[in-house]
Short mmCIF file of C-alpha atoms in Angstrom, two decimals:
data_model
loop_
_atom_site.label_atom_id
_atom_site.label_comp_id
_atom_site.label_asym_id
_atom_site.label_seq_id
_atom_site.Cartn_x
_atom_site.Cartn_y
_atom_site.Cartn_z
CA MET X 1 35.60 -72.01 -152.47
CA ASP X 2 37.64 -69.42 -154.32
CA PHE X 3 39.55 -70.92 -157.18
CA ASN X 4 42.83 -69.28 -158.03
CA ALA X 5 46.25 -69.98 -159.45
CA THR X 6 47.09 -72.15 -156.43
CA LEU X 7 45.59 -74.86 -158.66
CA PHE X 8 48.51 -74.56 -161.06
CA GLY X 9 51.10 -74.45 -158.32
CA GLN X 10 49.74 -77.58 -156.72
CA THR X 11 49.37 -79.37 -160.06
CA PHE X 12 52.96 -78.58 -160.94
CA ALA X 13 54.15 -79.77 -157.53
CA MET X 14 52.17 -82.96 -157.93
CA ILE X 15 53.64 -83.69 -161.35
CA VAL X 16 57.16 -83.20 -160.03
CA PHE X 17 56.56 -85.28 -156.89
CA VAL X 18 54.93 -88.16 -158.78
CA TRP X 19 57.70 -88.09 -161.37
CA PHE X 20 60.35 -88.16 -158.66
CA THR X 21 58.63 -91.01 -156.84
CA MET X 22 58.27 -92.94 -160.08
CA LYS X 23 61.86 -92.42 -161.06
CA TYR X 24 63.90 -92.42 -157.87
CA ILE X 25 61.88 -93.99 -155.08
CA TRP X 26 59.46 -96.68 -156.15
CA PRO X 27 61.74 -98.78 -158.40
CA LEU X 28 64.52 -98.97 -155.79
CA LEU X 29 62.27 -100.02 -152.94
CA ASP X 30 60.20 -102.34 -155.09
CA GLU X 31 63.32 -104.04 -156.36
CA ALA X 32 64.74 -104.41 -152.87
CA ILE X 33 61.51 -105.94 -151.62
CA THR X 34 61.15 -108.30 -154.57
CA GLU X 35 64.75 -109.42 -154.32
CA ARG X 36 64.44 -110.03 -150.61
CA GLN X 37 61.28 -112.04 -151.17
CA GLU X 38 63.17 -114.22 -153.63
CA LYS X 39 66.02 -114.60 -151.16
CA ILE X 40 63.66 -115.63 -148.40
CA ALA X 41 61.94 -118.13 -150.68
CA GLU X 42 65.32 -119.57 -151.63
CA GLY X 43 66.35 -119.75 -147.98
CA LEU X 44 63.19 -121.61 -147.05
CA ALA X 45 63.69 -124.04 -149.92
CA ALA X 46 67.30 -124.59 -148.84
CA ALA X 47 66.17 -125.24 -145.27
CA ASP X 48 63.67 -127.82 -146.54
CA ARG X 49 66.35 -129.45 -148.63
CA SER X 50 68.83 -129.64 -145.78
CA GLN X 51 66.12 -131.12 -143.57
CA GLN X 52 65.66 -133.86 -146.14
CA ASP X 53 69.41 -134.32 -146.39
CA LEU X 54 69.63 -134.64 -142.65
CA GLU X 55 66.94 -137.31 -142.59
CA LEU X 56 68.72 -139.18 -145.36
CA ALA X 57 72.03 -138.96 -143.53
CA GLN X 58 70.45 -140.19 -140.33
CA LYS X 59 68.96 -143.14 -142.18
CA LYS X 60 72.31 -143.89 -143.75
CA ALA X 61 74.08 -143.66 -140.42
CA ALA X 62 71.61 -146.09 -138.87
CA GLU X 63 72.13 -148.44 -141.78
CA THR X 64 75.92 -148.28 -141.44
CA MET X 65 75.64 -148.86 -137.70
CA ARG X 66 73.48 -151.92 -138.23
CA GLU X 67 75.89 -153.32 -140.82
CA ALA X 68 78.84 -152.78 -138.52
CA LYS X 69 77.06 -154.59 -135.72
CA GLU X 70 76.29 -157.50 -138.01
CA LYS X 71 79.87 -157.66 -139.18
CA ALA X 72 81.17 -157.57 -135.62
CA ALA X 73 78.83 -160.39 -134.62
CA GLU X 74 80.01 -162.40 -137.62
CA LEU X 75 83.64 -161.82 -136.75
CA LEU X 76 83.00 -162.86 -133.17
CA ASP X 77 81.37 -166.06 -134.38
CA GLN X 78 84.28 -166.80 -136.68
CA ALA X 79 86.75 -166.15 -133.92
CA LYS X 80 84.91 -168.51 -131.57
CA LYS X 81 84.83 -171.20 -134.22
CA ARG X 82 88.50 -170.75 -134.96
CA HIS X 83 89.31 -170.88 -131.28
CA ALA X 84 87.46 -174.17 -130.93
CA GLU X 85 89.27 -175.51 -133.96
CA ILE X 86 92.67 -174.53 -132.57
CA VAL X 87 91.90 -176.05 -129.22
CA ASP X 88 90.71 -179.25 -130.90
CA SER X 89 93.78 -179.55 -133.11
CA ALA X 90 96.07 -178.86 -130.18
CA LYS X 91 94.38 -181.63 -128.27
CA ASP X 92 94.83 -184.01 -131.18
CA ASP X 93 98.49 -183.09 -131.54
CA ALA X 94 99.10 -183.56 -127.87
CA ARG X 95 97.39 -186.91 -127.91
CA ALA X 96 99.41 -188.05 -130.91
CA GLU X 97 102.62 -186.89 -129.30
CA ALA X 98 101.74 -188.68 -126.07
CA ASP X 99 100.96 -191.85 -128.00
CA LYS X 100 104.31 -191.63 -129.81
CA ILE X 101 106.19 -191.16 -126.55
CA LYS X 102 104.27 -194.00 -124.99
CA ALA X 103 105.03 -196.26 -127.94
CA GLY X 104 108.73 -195.35 -127.79
CA ALA X 105 108.87 -196.10 -124.10
CA GLN X 106 107.04 -199.35 -124.64
CA ALA X 107 109.52 -200.40 -127.33
CA GLU X 108 112.45 -199.52 -125.15
CA ILE X 109 111.02 -201.47 -122.29
CA GLU X 110 110.42 -204.44 -124.55
CA GLN X 111 113.98 -204.21 -125.86
CA GLU X 112 115.30 -204.02 -122.36
CA VAL X 113 113.23 -207.04 -121.36
CA HIS X 114 114.46 -208.92 -124.39
CA ARG X 115 118.02 -208.06 -123.65
CA ALA X 116 117.68 -209.02 -120.02
CA ARG X 117 116.07 -212.28 -121.09
CA GLU X 118 119.00 -213.02 -123.47
CA GLU X 119 121.45 -212.23 -120.71
CA LEU X 120 119.53 -214.41 -118.36
CA ARG X 121 119.39 -217.16 -120.93
CA LYS X 122 123.13 -217.01 -121.40
CA GLN X 123 123.82 -217.01 -117.71
CA VAL X 124 121.36 -219.84 -117.20
CA SER X 125 123.05 -221.84 -119.89
CA VAL X 126 126.46 -221.20 -118.26
CA LEU X 127 124.92 -222.11 -114.96
CA ALA X 128 123.39 -225.19 -116.46
CA VAL X 129 126.67 -226.23 -117.95
CA ALA X 130 128.44 -225.56 -114.70
CA GLY X 131 125.71 -227.50 -112.90
CA ALA X 132 125.95 -230.34 -115.30
CA GLU X 133 129.76 -230.43 -114.94
CA LYS X 134 129.37 -230.62 -111.28
CA ILE X 135 126.78 -233.30 -111.62
CA LEU X 136 128.94 -235.39 -113.92
CA GLN X 137 132.02 -234.64 -111.90
CA ARG X 138 133.92 -234.40 -115.06
CA ASN X 139 135.09 -232.11 -117.64
CA ILE X 140 132.78 -232.10 -120.48
CA ASP X 141 133.94 -230.82 -123.72
CA ALA X 142 131.78 -227.80 -123.91
CA SER X 143 132.11 -227.58 -127.60
CA ALA X 144 131.15 -231.25 -127.98
CA GLN X 145 128.02 -230.60 -126.03
CA ALA X 146 127.37 -227.27 -127.54
CA ASP X 147 124.50 -228.49 -129.63
CA ILE X 148 122.80 -229.81 -126.50
CA LEU X 149 123.44 -226.61 -124.71
CA ASP X 150 122.07 -224.58 -127.57
CA LYS X 151 118.95 -226.74 -127.55
CA LEU X 152 118.66 -226.09 -123.84
CA VAL X 153 119.16 -222.42 -124.26
CA ALA X 154 116.47 -222.33 -126.95
CA GLU X 155 114.06 -224.14 -124.64
CA LEU X 156 114.57 -221.62 -121.86
CA MET P 1 41.68 -63.59 -127.83
CA ALA P 2 40.09 -60.24 -128.03
CA GLU P 3 38.17 -61.02 -131.17
CA THR P 4 34.60 -62.18 -131.41
CA SER P 5 33.84 -65.80 -132.22
CA THR P 6 32.92 -64.88 -135.78
CA GLY P 7 36.14 -62.98 -136.22
CA TYR P 8 38.14 -65.84 -134.74
CA ILE P 9 36.61 -68.35 -137.11
CA LYS P 10 36.93 -66.06 -140.12
CA HIS P 11 40.52 -65.41 -139.22
CA HIS P 12 41.27 -69.10 -139.13
CA LEU P 13 39.63 -69.74 -142.46
CA GLN P 14 41.45 -66.95 -144.28
CA ASN P 15 44.36 -67.92 -146.48
CA LEU P 16 47.56 -65.97 -146.68
CA GLN P 17 47.46 -64.89 -150.28
CA VAL P 18 49.56 -63.10 -152.79
CA CYS P 19 48.17 -61.60 -155.97
CA SER P 20 49.00 -59.11 -158.65
CA THR P 21 47.52 -55.68 -158.04
CA GLU P 22 48.07 -52.32 -159.64
CA ASN P 23 51.09 -51.94 -157.38
CA GLY P 24 52.64 -55.26 -158.36
CA TRP P 25 52.42 -58.51 -156.37
CA ALA P 26 51.05 -57.96 -152.89
CA PHE P 27 50.06 -60.00 -149.83
CA ASN P 28 46.70 -59.64 -148.19
CA THR P 29 47.08 -58.00 -144.80
CA ALA P 30 45.15 -57.88 -141.55
CA ASP P 31 43.75 -54.51 -142.71
CA ASN P 32 42.74 -55.85 -146.07
CA PRO P 33 42.23 -59.61 -145.80
CA LEU P 34 40.12 -59.83 -148.93
CA LEU P 35 42.66 -58.11 -151.18
CA CYS P 36 42.93 -61.11 -153.45
CA LYS P 37 39.31 -62.24 -153.31
CA GLY P 38 37.98 -62.93 -156.78
CA GLU P 39 41.38 -62.59 -158.35
CA PHE P 40 42.35 -65.66 -160.34
CA TRP P 41 46.03 -64.84 -160.40
CA ALA P 42 46.37 -65.26 -156.70
CA PHE P 43 48.30 -67.88 -154.79
CA ASN P 44 47.37 -69.28 -151.42
CA VAL P 45 50.89 -69.06 -150.12
CA ASP P 46 50.18 -70.88 -146.86
CA THR P 47 48.42 -74.01 -148.13
CA LEU P 48 50.59 -74.25 -151.23
CA GLY P 49 53.71 -73.78 -149.14
CA PHE P 50 52.73 -76.39 -146.57
CA SER P 51 51.66 -78.73 -149.34
CA ILE P 52 54.97 -78.48 -151.15
CA GLY P 53 56.89 -78.65 -147.89
CA LEU P 54 55.09 -81.81 -146.84
CA GLY P 55 55.59 -83.25 -150.31
CA LEU P 56 59.31 -82.59 -150.01
CA ILE P 57 59.38 -84.23 -146.58
CA PHE P 58 57.69 -87.27 -148.12
CA LEU P 59 60.22 -87.37 -150.94
CA TRP P 60 63.13 -86.89 -148.56
CA ILE P 61 62.08 -89.68 -146.21
CA PHE P 62 61.32 -92.14 -148.97
CA ARG P 63 64.37 -91.25 -151.00
CA ARG P 64 66.53 -91.87 -147.96
CA ALA P 65 64.94 -95.27 -147.51
CA ALA P 66 65.28 -96.02 -151.22
CA LYS P 67 68.95 -95.15 -151.27
CA LYS P 68 69.70 -97.29 -148.25
CA ALA P 69 67.38 -100.10 -149.30
CA THR P 70 69.07 -103.44 -148.77
CA THR P 71 67.95 -106.82 -149.97
CA GLY P 72 69.34 -108.29 -146.77
CA VAL P 73 67.87 -107.86 -143.31
CA PRO P 74 66.15 -104.44 -143.31
CA GLY P 75 66.38 -101.98 -140.46
CA LYS P 76 63.31 -100.73 -138.63
CA PHE P 77 63.13 -97.56 -140.69
CA GLN P 78 63.29 -99.49 -143.91
CA CYS P 79 60.72 -101.96 -142.59
CA PHE P 80 58.35 -99.11 -141.87
CA ILE P 81 58.80 -97.60 -145.33
CA GLU P 82 58.44 -101.00 -146.94
CA LEU P 83 55.27 -101.56 -144.96
CA ILE P 84 53.77 -98.48 -146.62
CA ILE P 85 55.10 -99.49 -150.04
CA ASP P 86 53.67 -102.96 -149.62
CA PHE P 87 50.33 -101.58 -148.42
CA VAL P 88 50.03 -99.39 -151.52
CA ASP P 89 51.40 -102.07 -153.82
CA SER P 90 49.00 -104.76 -152.66
CA ASN P 91 46.05 -102.39 -153.02
CA VAL P 92 47.14 -101.42 -156.51
CA LYS P 93 47.70 -105.04 -157.51
CA ASP P 94 44.28 -106.05 -156.21
CA THR P 95 42.58 -103.43 -158.34
CA PHE P 96 44.76 -102.89 -161.36
CA HIS P 97 45.89 -105.88 -163.37
CA GLY P 98 47.57 -104.29 -166.36
CA LYS P 99 51.13 -103.16 -166.76
CA ASN P 100 51.69 -99.55 -165.82
CA LYS P 101 54.77 -98.07 -164.22
CA LEU P 102 52.93 -94.92 -163.15
CA ILE P 103 49.97 -96.11 -161.11
CA ALA P 104 51.76 -97.56 -158.08
CA PRO P 105 54.14 -94.60 -157.55
CA LEU P 106 51.21 -92.25 -158.18
CA GLY P 107 49.17 -94.11 -155.57
CA LEU P 108 52.06 -93.97 -153.09
CA THR P 109 52.62 -90.26 -153.64
CA ILE P 110 48.94 -89.46 -153.28
CA PHE P 111 48.50 -91.64 -150.21
CA VAL P 112 51.47 -90.38 -148.22
CA TRP P 113 51.19 -86.79 -149.37
CA VAL P 114 47.48 -86.51 -148.64
CA TYR P 115 48.03 -88.27 -145.32
CA LEU P 116 50.72 -85.77 -144.34
CA MET P 117 48.53 -82.86 -145.43
CA ASN P 118 45.63 -84.22 -143.41
CA LEU P 119 47.92 -84.84 -140.45
CA MET P 120 48.44 -81.10 -140.11
CA ASP P 121 44.83 -81.02 -138.95
CA LEU P 122 45.85 -82.66 -135.69
CA ILE P 123 48.16 -79.81 -134.72
CA PRO P 124 46.13 -77.60 -132.39
CA VAL P 125 44.61 -74.84 -134.51
CA ASP P 126 46.30 -71.91 -132.81
CA TRP P 127 49.84 -73.14 -132.44
CA ILE P 128 51.42 -72.47 -135.81
CA PRO P 129 49.12 -69.56 -136.80
CA GLY P 130 49.80 -68.04 -133.38
CA LEU P 131 53.51 -68.38 -133.93
CA ALA P 132 53.18 -66.86 -137.39
CA HIS P 133 51.10 -64.03 -135.97
CA ALA P 134 53.86 -63.25 -133.50
CA MET P 135 56.23 -63.11 -136.46
CA GLY P 136 54.00 -60.66 -138.26
CA ILE P 137 52.23 -63.01 -140.65
CA PRO P 138 48.54 -62.18 -140.33
CA TYR P 139 47.00 -65.35 -141.75
CA LEU P 140 48.16 -68.94 -141.96
CA LYS P 141 46.13 -71.99 -142.89
CA ILE P 142 48.30 -74.97 -142.23
CA VAL P 143 46.09 -77.82 -143.49
CA PRO P 144 46.50 -77.87 -147.28
CA SER P 145 43.68 -80.35 -147.80
CA THR P 146 41.19 -77.81 -146.43
CA ASP P 147 41.97 -75.69 -149.47
CA VAL P 148 39.77 -76.54 -152.41
CA ASN P 149 42.50 -75.47 -154.81
CA ILE P 150 44.84 -78.12 -153.48
CA THR P 151 42.35 -80.96 -153.65
CA PHE P 152 41.06 -79.91 -157.06
CA ALA P 153 44.56 -79.63 -158.45
CA MET P 154 45.18 -83.22 -157.44
CA SER P 155 41.89 -84.59 -158.67
CA LEU P 156 42.16 -82.72 -161.97
CA SER P 157 45.62 -84.17 -162.49
CA VAL P 158 44.09 -87.59 -161.94
CA PHE P 159 41.30 -86.62 -164.35
CA VAL P 160 43.83 -85.75 -167.05
CA LEU P 161 45.47 -89.12 -166.50
CA ILE P 162 42.06 -90.84 -166.80
CA ILE P 163 41.44 -89.16 -170.15
CA PHE P 164 45.01 -89.83 -171.28
CA TYR P 165 44.93 -93.54 -170.50
CA SER P 166 41.38 -93.94 -171.84
CA ILE P 167 42.52 -92.61 -175.20
CA LYS P 168 45.84 -94.41 -175.09
CA VAL P 169 44.32 -97.79 -174.35
CA LYS P 170 41.06 -97.60 -176.28
CA GLY P 171 41.95 -95.07 -178.94
CA ILE P 172 39.97 -91.93 -179.64
CA GLY P 173 37.32 -94.01 -181.39
CA GLY P 174 37.01 -96.43 -178.50
CA PHE P 175 36.83 -93.67 -175.94
CA THR P 176 34.22 -91.77 -177.97
CA LYS P 177 32.23 -94.95 -178.40
CA GLU P 178 32.35 -95.54 -174.66
CA LEU P 179 30.96 -92.07 -174.07
CA THR P 180 28.26 -92.24 -176.75
CA MET P 181 27.19 -95.88 -177.03
CA ASN P 182 26.75 -96.56 -173.32
CA PRO P 183 24.53 -97.42 -171.59
CA PHE P 184 22.05 -97.52 -174.52
CA ASN P 185 23.60 -99.02 -177.60
CA HIS P 186 21.54 -97.20 -180.25
CA TRP P 187 22.39 -94.18 -182.42
CA ALA P 188 19.25 -92.33 -181.34
CA ALA P 189 20.38 -92.49 -177.72
CA ILE P 190 23.72 -90.80 -178.39
CA PRO P 191 22.81 -87.42 -176.85
CA LEU P 192 21.35 -89.08 -173.77
CA ASN P 193 24.37 -91.38 -173.47
CA LEU P 194 26.71 -88.44 -173.82
CA VAL P 195 24.96 -86.61 -171.00
CA LEU P 196 24.94 -89.67 -168.75
CA GLU P 197 28.51 -90.80 -169.43
CA GLY P 198 29.82 -87.25 -169.47
CA ALA P 199 28.27 -86.60 -166.07
CA ALA P 200 29.71 -89.84 -164.76
CA LEU P 201 33.14 -88.93 -166.10
CA LEU P 202 33.05 -85.40 -164.69
CA ALA P 203 31.73 -86.63 -161.38
CA LYS P 204 34.94 -88.56 -160.83
CA PRO P 205 37.35 -85.65 -160.25
CA ILE P 206 34.71 -83.50 -158.60
CA SER P 207 33.67 -86.14 -156.09
CA LEU P 208 37.30 -87.10 -155.52
CA SER P 209 38.37 -83.61 -154.55
CA LEU P 210 35.18 -82.49 -152.80
CA ARG P 211 35.15 -85.61 -150.62
CA LEU P 212 38.62 -84.85 -149.29
CA PHE P 213 38.04 -81.11 -149.08
CA GLY P 214 34.65 -81.50 -147.35
CA ASN P 215 35.90 -83.96 -144.77
CA MET P 216 38.98 -81.96 -143.90
CA TYR P 217 37.25 -78.58 -143.99
CA ALA P 218 34.49 -79.80 -141.70
CA GLY P 219 37.01 -81.41 -139.39
CA GLU P 220 39.07 -78.24 -139.25
CA LEU P 221 35.98 -76.14 -138.60
CA ILE P 222 35.00 -78.35 -135.69
CA PHE P 223 38.52 -78.08 -134.27
CA ILE P 224 38.16 -74.29 -134.51
CA LEU P 225 34.78 -74.41 -132.80
CA ILE P 226 36.15 -76.63 -130.05
CA ALA P 227 39.03 -74.21 -129.61
CA LEU P 228 36.46 -71.51 -128.80
CA MET P 229 35.12 -73.37 -125.78
CA GLY P 230 37.61 -72.43 -123.10
CA TRP P 231 38.65 -75.22 -120.71
CA PHE P 232 36.04 -77.62 -122.07
CA GLN P 233 38.03 -77.88 -125.24
CA LEU P 234 40.61 -80.24 -123.76
CA PRO P 235 38.52 -83.44 -123.53
CA LEU P 236 36.53 -82.49 -126.60
CA HIS P 237 39.62 -81.78 -128.61
CA PHE P 238 41.10 -85.09 -127.53
CA GLY P 239 37.97 -87.01 -128.55
CA TRP P 240 37.64 -85.28 -131.88
CA ALA P 241 41.34 -85.68 -132.63
CA LEU P 242 41.05 -89.40 -131.87
CA LEU P 243 38.19 -89.70 -134.33
CA HIS P 244 39.99 -87.54 -136.79
CA LEU P 245 43.03 -89.77 -136.65
CA LEU P 246 40.86 -92.33 -138.37
CA VAL P 247 39.38 -89.81 -140.79
CA ILE P 248 42.69 -88.49 -142.05
CA PHE P 249 43.96 -91.96 -142.75
CA LEU P 250 40.69 -93.01 -144.34
CA GLN P 251 40.53 -89.95 -146.59
CA ALA P 252 44.10 -90.43 -147.78
CA PHE P 253 43.38 -94.08 -148.43
CA ILE P 254 40.13 -93.33 -150.28
CA PHE P 255 41.81 -90.72 -152.47
CA MET P 256 44.53 -93.18 -153.41
CA MET P 257 42.15 -96.10 -153.87
CA LEU P 258 39.72 -94.17 -156.07
CA THR P 259 42.59 -92.86 -158.17
CA VAL P 260 43.73 -96.41 -158.76
CA VAL P 261 40.19 -97.58 -159.45
CA TYR P 262 39.51 -94.78 -161.93
CA LEU P 263 42.78 -95.40 -163.74
CA SER P 264 42.19 -99.13 -163.92
CA LEU P 265 38.71 -98.43 -165.31
CA ALA P 266 40.37 -96.23 -167.92
CA HIS P 267 42.49 -99.23 -168.90
CA GLU P 268 39.54 -101.59 -169.30
CA ASP P 269 37.77 -102.18 -172.56
CA HIS P 270 34.07 -102.71 -172.27
#
């Protein structure tokens, strides 16, 4: 317990050391720590934000997917409808065409029949005249009897 | 050792000193160990030297960390230093709520420096003095905190800061009022108040330094006693060192904490 000038030496050393710490050590480390704390806080906030963004994006993606499916289904429906329509109209066209062809053929046949009948009528009238000539055993003036013949032809 | 137990203990408790004599500055020697006893203008070269050396080691380590301090991912060394900084900082912030650029660095310096000084206590008592003896240095106390000069120098510095901040924050009038009008707020009680408050004020540096000195001196003495016991000293030394590991940390922490508490009290207006 002897006090001596060591007191002054130690006091002086302490003043210098505390001053040095205050000036050149503490502020640097304190600043580094504080800045890093801010950085970490920012990083955590950013992570939270991106998590939210991700959730939002996922929701949006699901929404888009659903819409696309709906649209596809709609298109498919439309296509089916259109297909039915095309098939129907094709059927109608074909039927109409067939009817037209049938009608044409019918008309031709009728014309042919008519013509054949005229031919037949003429031949029959010639035959009738010839027959009548034979029956009368004489030459009949065909022109004189033409009116009769025409009547006959019209009756046939 | 050829000495007696008493001689061995005395030898270990003797500082290496230098003082001014009629023949100029002189060291105490093995022939005349008490050359500087009673002299005020004497320096305990060993404790002061180790104290300053340890202080410089502290500054060097922390300055290195401060220079390389990055706000990015810190290395393990920086993490360790920051752990200490954060430990001191959180303790200071818990206790002291004002704005003061000095208190936290002061707390850090005191904590680490006192811890390093106390740590010297764990080096077996004969190693470094034995080495010094072989080199011709007769006495060497390596634990600065077992020197009452060292601890008092620190606590008196803190005491000056207490007075300084008391006056700075409260003014001379406020500080005087605190000393004279407490605890009994009556003019007739001024002498009594002065005695009570004065004793309380003076008790702060005295208890601060004597607590550290007493703990470390007693611890050192027990290490010396254990070292006298021959082969038995090994387990005993180990046990006591283990306990002391706690004590040296605790004493450094208490010194720092009380410094912060006293200075924050100096900042408070009653």
